[in-house]
């Protein structure tokens, strides 16, 4: 996992940026699509809460295709002793298996925190229709913070990005996780419990 803790409370919970790359307009991001994005981001938040409960840095991801979840995952770097076991990698791998196709054409990937260099690269290769993320990661984020692969024409597969969906909740999970860890406690946090109570919790899927 990127060294999220070193940036402490630096996660930015910006609102959806007014213009996102490759044709998603501010109107799309802020009006018609927002309830749909928030619906699925709450499932990603439930995944992030599951990570926190396992003592993992709370980042969650779901992949949605034709109105249903085809892949989901949360950070498992500690459990698997695997630096590549990020939420996005696990979720898009499951989605590709479900589709029996490495191209995630027509799918939307929801992730609670801005993807890192590895995950932004994997998302570029997977070619989903859209990537939606919550809070920025100023230290490791590569869809707008340290770098923006979606705006680099050398790797342009038409990756569309919307950011800022439930950013406050996404960043809050991380902040509370690190705060609890510093005080010697781990596990669920208040905002995570709200995520778990969502109608789109794990058991509902
Ligand atoms: Zn990553």
Short mmCIF file of N, CA, C and O in Angstrom, two decimals, residues 99-192:
data_model
loop_
_atom_site.label_atom_id
_atom_site.label_comp_id
_atom_site.label_asym_id
_atom_site.label_seq_id
_atom_site.Cartn_x
_atom_site.Cartn_y
_atom_site.Cartn_z
N UNK A 99 -16.44 -11.30 -16.34
CA UNK A 99 -16.76 -11.00 -17.73
C UNK A 99 -16.11 -11.98 -18.71
O UNK A 99 -16.42 -11.96 -19.90
N UNK A 100 -15.16 -12.76 -18.17
CA UNK A 100 -14.34 -13.62 -19.03
C UNK A 100 -13.69 -12.81 -20.13
O UNK A 100 -13.63 -13.21 -21.30
N UNK A 101 -13.21 -11.63 -19.72
CA UNK A 101 -12.59 -10.71 -20.67
C UNK A 101 -11.74 -9.72 -19.88
O UNK A 101 -12.22 -9.12 -18.92
N UNK A 102 -10.48 -9.54 -20.28
CA UNK A 102 -9.65 -8.58 -19.56
C UNK A 102 -10.06 -7.15 -19.85
O UNK A 102 -9.73 -6.24 -19.08
N UNK A 103 -10.78 -6.92 -20.93
CA UNK A 103 -11.27 -5.58 -21.22
C UNK A 103 -12.56 -5.35 -20.44
O UNK A 103 -13.54 -6.07 -20.65
N UNK A 104 -12.54 -4.36 -19.57
CA UNK A 104 -13.74 -4.08 -18.77
C UNK A 104 -14.63 -3.07 -19.49
O UNK A 104 -15.09 -2.08 -18.90
N UNK A 105 -14.87 -3.32 -20.75
CA UNK A 105 -15.65 -2.41 -21.57
C UNK A 105 -17.05 -2.23 -20.97
O UNK A 105 -17.70 -3.19 -20.60
N UNK A 106 -17.46 -0.97 -20.87
CA UNK A 106 -18.79 -0.68 -20.36
C UNK A 106 -18.89 -0.69 -18.85
O UNK A 106 -19.97 -0.44 -18.31
N UNK A 107 -17.79 -0.99 -18.16
CA UNK A 107 -17.82 -1.05 -16.69
C UNK A 107 -17.41 0.28 -16.08
O UNK A 107 -16.67 1.06 -16.69
N UNK A 108 -17.88 0.52 -14.87
CA UNK A 108 -17.45 1.67 -14.09
C UNK A 108 -16.77 1.17 -12.82
O UNK A 108 -17.30 0.29 -12.14
N UNK A 109 -15.60 1.71 -12.54
CA UNK A 109 -14.82 1.32 -11.37
C UNK A 109 -14.97 2.42 -10.31
O UNK A 109 -14.69 3.59 -10.59
N UNK A 110 -15.41 2.03 -9.14
CA UNK A 110 -15.56 2.96 -8.01
C UNK A 110 -14.50 2.63 -6.98
O UNK A 110 -14.41 1.48 -6.52
N UNK A 111 -13.71 3.61 -6.59
CA UNK A 111 -12.67 3.40 -5.59
C UNK A 111 -12.66 4.59 -4.64
O UNK A 111 -12.83 5.73 -5.06
N UNK A 112 -12.47 4.29 -3.35
CA UNK A 112 -12.67 5.34 -2.34
C UNK A 112 -11.56 6.39 -2.34
O UNK A 112 -11.81 7.54 -1.98
N UNK A 113 -10.34 5.99 -2.74
CA UNK A 113 -9.20 6.91 -2.73
C UNK A 113 -8.56 6.94 -4.12
O UNK A 113 -8.54 5.92 -4.82
N UNK A 114 -8.05 8.05 -4.51
CA UNK A 114 -7.38 8.21 -5.80
C UNK A 114 -6.36 7.09 -6.01
O UNK A 114 -5.51 6.85 -5.15
N UNK A 115 -6.42 6.40 -7.14
CA UNK A 115 -5.50 5.29 -7.40
C UNK A 115 -4.03 5.71 -7.42
O UNK A 115 -3.70 6.82 -7.84
N UNK A 116 -3.18 4.78 -7.00
CA UNK A 116 -1.73 4.98 -7.03
C UNK A 116 -1.21 4.73 -8.44
O UNK A 116 -1.97 4.43 -9.37
N UNK A 117 0.10 4.83 -8.61
CA UNK A 117 0.71 4.64 -9.93
C UNK A 117 0.39 3.27 -10.51
O UNK A 117 -0.01 3.14 -11.68
N UNK A 118 0.53 2.22 -9.68
CA UNK A 118 0.26 0.86 -10.15
C UNK A 118 -1.20 0.71 -10.57
O UNK A 118 -1.51 0.17 -11.65
N UNK A 119 -2.09 1.16 -9.72
CA UNK A 119 -3.53 0.96 -9.99
C UNK A 119 -4.01 1.84 -11.13
O UNK A 119 -4.85 1.41 -11.94
N UNK A 120 -3.50 3.05 -11.24
CA UNK A 120 -3.87 3.91 -12.37
C UNK A 120 -3.40 3.26 -13.67
O UNK A 120 -4.11 3.29 -14.68
N UNK A 121 -2.22 2.64 -13.64
CA UNK A 121 -1.75 1.92 -14.82
C UNK A 121 -2.62 0.73 -15.14
O UNK A 121 -2.98 0.50 -16.31
N UNK A 122 -2.98 -0.04 -14.13
CA UNK A 122 -3.84 -1.21 -14.34
C UNK A 122 -5.21 -0.79 -14.88
O UNK A 122 -5.77 -1.46 -15.76
N UNK A 123 -5.73 0.30 -14.38
CA UNK A 123 -7.02 0.78 -14.85
C UNK A 123 -6.93 1.22 -16.31
O UNK A 123 -7.86 1.01 -17.10
N UNK A 124 -5.82 1.82 -16.67
CA UNK A 124 -5.63 2.22 -18.07
C UNK A 124 -5.64 0.99 -18.98
O UNK A 124 -6.26 0.99 -20.05
N UNK A 125 -4.99 -0.07 -18.52
CA UNK A 125 -4.94 -1.30 -19.32
C UNK A 125 -6.30 -1.99 -19.39
O UNK A 125 -6.64 -2.61 -20.39
N UNK A 126 -7.07 -1.90 -18.30
CA UNK A 126 -8.36 -2.60 -18.23
C UNK A 126 -9.45 -1.94 -19.06
O UNK A 126 -10.45 -2.57 -19.40
N UNK A 127 -9.26 -0.66 -19.36
CA UNK A 127 -10.17 0.08 -20.25
C UNK A 127 -11.63 0.09 -19.80
O UNK A 127 -12.54 -0.22 -20.60
N UNK A 128 -11.90 0.41 -18.55
CA UNK A 128 -13.31 0.58 -18.17
C UNK A 128 -13.87 1.84 -18.83
O UNK A 128 -13.12 2.69 -19.31
N UNK A 129 -15.17 1.93 -18.79
CA UNK A 129 -15.82 3.12 -19.36
C UNK A 129 -15.53 4.35 -18.52
O UNK A 129 -15.38 5.46 -19.04
N UNK A 130 -15.46 4.16 -17.19
CA UNK A 130 -15.33 5.30 -16.30
C UNK A 130 -14.67 4.86 -14.99
O UNK A 130 -14.92 3.74 -14.53
N UNK A 131 -13.86 5.73 -14.42
CA UNK A 131 -13.32 5.54 -13.07
C UNK A 131 -13.86 6.65 -12.20
O UNK A 131 -13.76 7.83 -12.56
N UNK A 132 -14.44 6.29 -11.07
CA UNK A 132 -14.96 7.27 -10.11
C UNK A 132 -14.22 7.06 -8.80
O UNK A 132 -14.19 5.94 -8.28
N UNK A 133 -13.61 8.12 -8.29
CA UNK A 133 -12.97 7.97 -6.99
C UNK A 133 -13.42 9.03 -6.00
O UNK A 133 -14.02 10.04 -6.39
N UNK A 134 -13.14 8.75 -4.73
CA UNK A 134 -13.58 9.64 -3.66
C UNK A 134 -12.58 10.75 -3.40
O UNK A 134 -12.58 11.78 -4.08
N UNK A 135 -11.71 10.54 -2.41
CA UNK A 135 -10.77 11.59 -2.00
C UNK A 135 -9.45 11.47 -2.75
O UNK A 135 -9.02 10.37 -3.14
N UNK A 136 -8.81 12.58 -2.94
CA UNK A 136 -7.47 12.58 -3.53
C UNK A 136 -6.44 12.06 -2.54
O UNK A 136 -6.60 12.17 -1.33
N UNK A 137 -5.37 11.49 -3.10
CA UNK A 137 -4.20 11.12 -2.32
C UNK A 137 -3.04 11.99 -2.82
O UNK A 137 -2.42 11.67 -3.83
N UNK A 138 -2.77 13.08 -2.14
CA UNK A 138 -1.78 14.04 -2.65
C UNK A 138 -0.38 13.47 -2.80
O UNK A 138 0.40 13.95 -3.60
N UNK A 139 -0.08 12.42 -2.03
CA UNK A 139 1.29 11.91 -2.07
C UNK A 139 1.49 10.83 -3.14
O UNK A 139 2.56 10.76 -3.75
N UNK A 140 0.49 9.99 -3.36
CA UNK A 140 0.67 8.87 -4.29
C UNK A 140 -0.35 8.84 -5.43
O UNK A 140 -0.25 7.99 -6.31
N UNK A 141 -1.33 9.70 -5.40
CA UNK A 141 -2.38 9.65 -6.41
C UNK A 141 -1.88 9.95 -7.81
O UNK A 141 -1.12 10.90 -8.02
N UNK A 142 -2.34 9.14 -8.76
CA UNK A 142 -1.89 9.30 -10.15
C UNK A 142 -3.05 9.49 -11.11
O UNK A 142 -2.95 9.19 -12.30
N UNK A 143 -4.18 9.96 -10.58
CA UNK A 143 -5.27 10.42 -11.44
C UNK A 143 -5.61 11.85 -11.06
O UNK A 143 -6.77 12.20 -10.83
N UNK A 144 -4.56 12.67 -10.96
CA UNK A 144 -4.81 14.09 -10.71
C UNK A 144 -3.88 14.75 -9.71
O UNK A 144 -3.68 15.96 -9.76
N UNK A 145 -3.28 13.98 -8.81
CA UNK A 145 -2.45 14.60 -7.77
C UNK A 145 -0.99 14.66 -8.19
O UNK A 145 -0.54 15.65 -8.76
N UNK A 146 -0.24 13.58 -7.92
CA UNK A 146 1.17 13.58 -8.32
C UNK A 146 1.32 13.51 -9.83
O UNK A 146 2.33 13.95 -10.39
N UNK A 147 0.35 12.93 -10.45
CA UNK A 147 0.40 12.68 -11.90
C UNK A 147 -1.04 12.45 -12.32
O UNK A 147 -1.92 12.19 -11.50
N UNK A 148 -1.29 12.56 -13.63
CA UNK A 148 -2.63 12.26 -14.13
C UNK A 148 -2.51 11.48 -15.43
O UNK A 148 -2.40 12.04 -16.50
N UNK A 149 -2.54 10.17 -15.27
CA UNK A 149 -2.35 9.31 -16.44
C UNK A 149 -3.49 9.47 -17.44
O UNK A 149 -3.29 9.29 -18.65
N UNK A 150 -4.66 9.88 -16.96
CA UNK A 150 -5.81 10.06 -17.86
C UNK A 150 -5.61 11.23 -18.80
O UNK A 150 -6.27 11.33 -19.83
N UNK A 151 -4.71 12.14 -18.42
CA UNK A 151 -4.46 13.31 -19.26
C UNK A 151 -3.17 13.18 -20.06
O UNK A 151 -2.77 14.13 -20.74
N UNK A 152 -2.53 12.04 -19.95
CA UNK A 152 -1.27 11.82 -20.68
C UNK A 152 -1.59 11.12 -22.00
O UNK A 152 -1.92 9.93 -22.01
N UNK A 153 -1.48 11.84 -23.07
CA UNK A 153 -1.89 11.28 -24.36
C UNK A 153 -1.04 10.09 -24.80
O UNK A 153 -1.46 9.31 -25.65
N UNK A 154 0.13 9.95 -24.21
CA UNK A 154 0.97 8.80 -24.58
C UNK A 154 0.33 7.48 -24.15
O UNK A 154 0.64 6.42 -24.67
N UNK A 155 -0.53 7.53 -23.14
CA UNK A 155 -1.18 6.31 -22.65
C UNK A 155 -2.69 6.40 -22.79
O UNK A 155 -3.43 5.77 -22.06
N UNK A 156 -3.11 7.16 -23.74
CA UNK A 156 -4.53 7.48 -23.78
C UNK A 156 -5.37 6.36 -24.37
O UNK A 156 -5.38 6.12 -25.56
N UNK A 157 -6.07 5.67 -23.49
CA UNK A 157 -7.07 4.70 -23.94
C UNK A 157 -8.47 5.28 -23.70
O UNK A 157 -9.44 4.56 -23.60
N UNK A 158 -8.54 6.58 -23.53
CA UNK A 158 -9.83 7.21 -23.31
C UNK A 158 -10.35 7.02 -21.90
O UNK A 158 -11.56 6.93 -21.69
N UNK A 159 -9.44 6.95 -20.93
CA UNK A 159 -9.86 6.76 -19.54
C UNK A 159 -10.56 8.02 -19.03
O UNK A 159 -9.98 9.09 -19.00
N UNK A 160 -11.81 7.84 -18.66
CA UNK A 160 -12.59 8.97 -18.13
C UNK A 160 -12.62 8.88 -16.61
O UNK A 160 -12.74 7.78 -16.06
N UNK A 161 -12.56 10.02 -15.97
CA UNK A 161 -12.44 10.04 -14.51
C UNK A 161 -13.39 11.07 -13.92
O UNK A 161 -13.50 12.19 -14.42
N UNK A 162 -14.06 10.67 -12.84
CA UNK A 162 -14.81 11.60 -12.00
C UNK A 162 -14.25 11.47 -10.59
O UNK A 162 -14.08 10.36 -10.10
N UNK A 163 -13.94 12.57 -9.97
CA UNK A 163 -13.41 12.52 -8.61
C UNK A 163 -14.33 13.27 -7.66
O UNK A 163 -15.22 14.02 -8.07
N UNK A 164 -14.14 13.02 -6.37
CA UNK A 164 -14.84 13.80 -5.36
C UNK A 164 -16.16 13.22 -4.90
O UNK A 164 -16.89 13.87 -4.16
N UNK A 165 -16.49 11.99 -5.31
CA UNK A 165 -17.76 11.39 -4.90
C UNK A 165 -17.62 10.76 -3.51
O UNK A 165 -16.81 9.86 -3.32
N UNK A 166 -18.38 11.26 -2.56
CA UNK A 166 -18.28 10.85 -1.15
C UNK A 166 -16.83 10.98 -0.65
O UNK A 166 -16.34 10.13 0.11
N UNK A 167 -16.19 12.02 -1.06
CA UNK A 167 -14.78 12.24 -0.70
C UNK A 167 -14.60 12.41 0.80
O UNK A 167 -13.64 11.89 1.38
N UNK A 168 -15.49 13.11 1.43
CA UNK A 168 -15.35 13.35 2.87
C UNK A 168 -15.41 12.04 3.64
O UNK A 168 -14.61 11.79 4.54
N UNK A 169 -16.36 11.18 3.25
CA UNK A 169 -16.47 9.89 3.92
C UNK A 169 -15.23 9.02 3.67
O UNK A 169 -14.73 8.34 4.56
N UNK A 170 -14.76 9.03 2.43
CA UNK A 170 -13.61 8.21 2.06
C UNK A 170 -12.36 8.64 2.82
O UNK A 170 -11.62 7.82 3.37
N UNK A 171 -12.12 9.94 2.84
CA UNK A 171 -10.96 10.46 3.55
C UNK A 171 -11.13 10.27 5.06
O UNK A 171 -10.16 9.98 5.77
N UNK A 172 -12.37 10.39 5.54
CA UNK A 172 -12.63 10.24 6.97
C UNK A 172 -12.29 8.85 7.48
O UNK A 172 -11.77 8.70 8.59
N UNK A 173 -12.59 7.83 6.68
CA UNK A 173 -12.24 6.47 7.06
C UNK A 173 -10.74 6.34 7.29
O UNK A 173 -10.29 5.74 8.27
N UNK A 174 -9.97 6.89 6.38
CA UNK A 174 -8.51 6.80 6.50
C UNK A 174 -8.00 7.57 7.71
O UNK A 174 -7.18 7.06 8.49
N UNK A 175 -8.50 8.76 7.86
CA UNK A 175 -8.04 9.58 8.99
C UNK A 175 -8.33 8.89 10.32
O UNK A 175 -7.49 8.84 11.21
N UNK A 176 -9.55 8.35 10.43
CA UNK A 176 -9.93 7.70 11.68
C UNK A 176 -9.13 6.43 11.91
O UNK A 176 -8.75 6.09 13.03
N UNK A 177 -8.84 5.71 10.82
CA UNK A 177 -8.03 4.49 10.91
C UNK A 177 -6.66 4.81 11.50
O UNK A 177 -6.20 4.15 12.43
N UNK A 178 -6.02 5.82 10.96
CA UNK A 178 -4.67 6.15 11.44
C UNK A 178 -4.71 6.74 12.83
O UNK A 178 -3.83 6.51 13.65
N UNK A 179 -5.77 7.49 13.11
CA UNK A 179 -5.91 8.05 14.46
C UNK A 179 -6.06 6.91 15.47
O UNK A 179 -5.42 6.91 16.53
N UNK A 180 -6.90 5.92 15.13
CA UNK A 180 -7.10 4.79 16.03
C UNK A 180 -5.82 3.98 16.19
O UNK A 180 -5.49 3.52 17.29
N UNK A 181 -5.10 3.82 15.09
CA UNK A 181 -3.87 3.02 15.16
C UNK A 181 -2.83 3.71 16.04
O UNK A 181 -2.13 3.06 16.81
N UNK A 182 -2.76 5.03 15.92
CA UNK A 182 -1.79 5.76 16.75
C UNK A 182 -2.14 5.64 18.23
O UNK A 182 -1.26 5.63 19.08
N UNK A 183 -3.44 5.52 18.51
CA UNK A 183 -3.85 5.41 19.91
C UNK A 183 -3.91 3.96 20.38
O UNK A 183 -4.39 3.67 21.46
N UNK A 184 -3.48 3.04 19.51
CA UNK A 184 -3.37 1.64 19.91
C UNK A 184 -4.60 0.81 19.69
O UNK A 184 -4.68 -0.32 20.12
N UNK A 185 -5.59 1.38 18.98
CA UNK A 185 -6.81 0.64 18.72
C UNK A 185 -6.95 0.45 17.22
O UNK A 185 -6.53 1.26 16.42
N UNK A 186 -7.60 -0.65 16.85
CA UNK A 186 -7.91 -0.88 15.46
C UNK A 186 -9.35 -1.31 15.33
O UNK A 186 -9.99 -1.69 16.29
N UNK A 187 -9.84 -1.26 14.12
CA UNK A 187 -11.18 -1.78 13.89
C UNK A 187 -12.08 -0.75 13.26
O UNK A 187 -11.62 0.17 12.59
N UNK A 188 -13.37 -0.90 13.49
CA UNK A 188 -14.33 -0.06 12.81
C UNK A 188 -14.32 1.34 13.40
O UNK A 188 -13.90 1.58 14.53
N UNK A 189 -14.78 2.25 12.63
CA UNK A 189 -14.83 3.65 13.01
C UNK A 189 -16.23 4.16 12.74
O UNK A 189 -16.99 3.53 12.01
N UNK A 190 -16.61 5.29 13.32
CA UNK A 190 -17.99 5.75 13.16
C UNK A 190 -18.44 5.87 11.71
O UNK A 190 -19.50 5.37 11.34
N UNK A 191 -17.62 6.48 10.86
CA UNK A 191 -18.06 6.65 9.48
C UNK A 191 -18.13 5.30 8.78
O UNK A 191 -18.92 5.09 7.87
N UNK A 192 -17.28 4.36 9.21
CA UNK A 192 -17.32 3.03 8.62
C UNK A 192 -18.61 2.32 8.99
O UNK A 192 -19.19 1.60 8.20
#
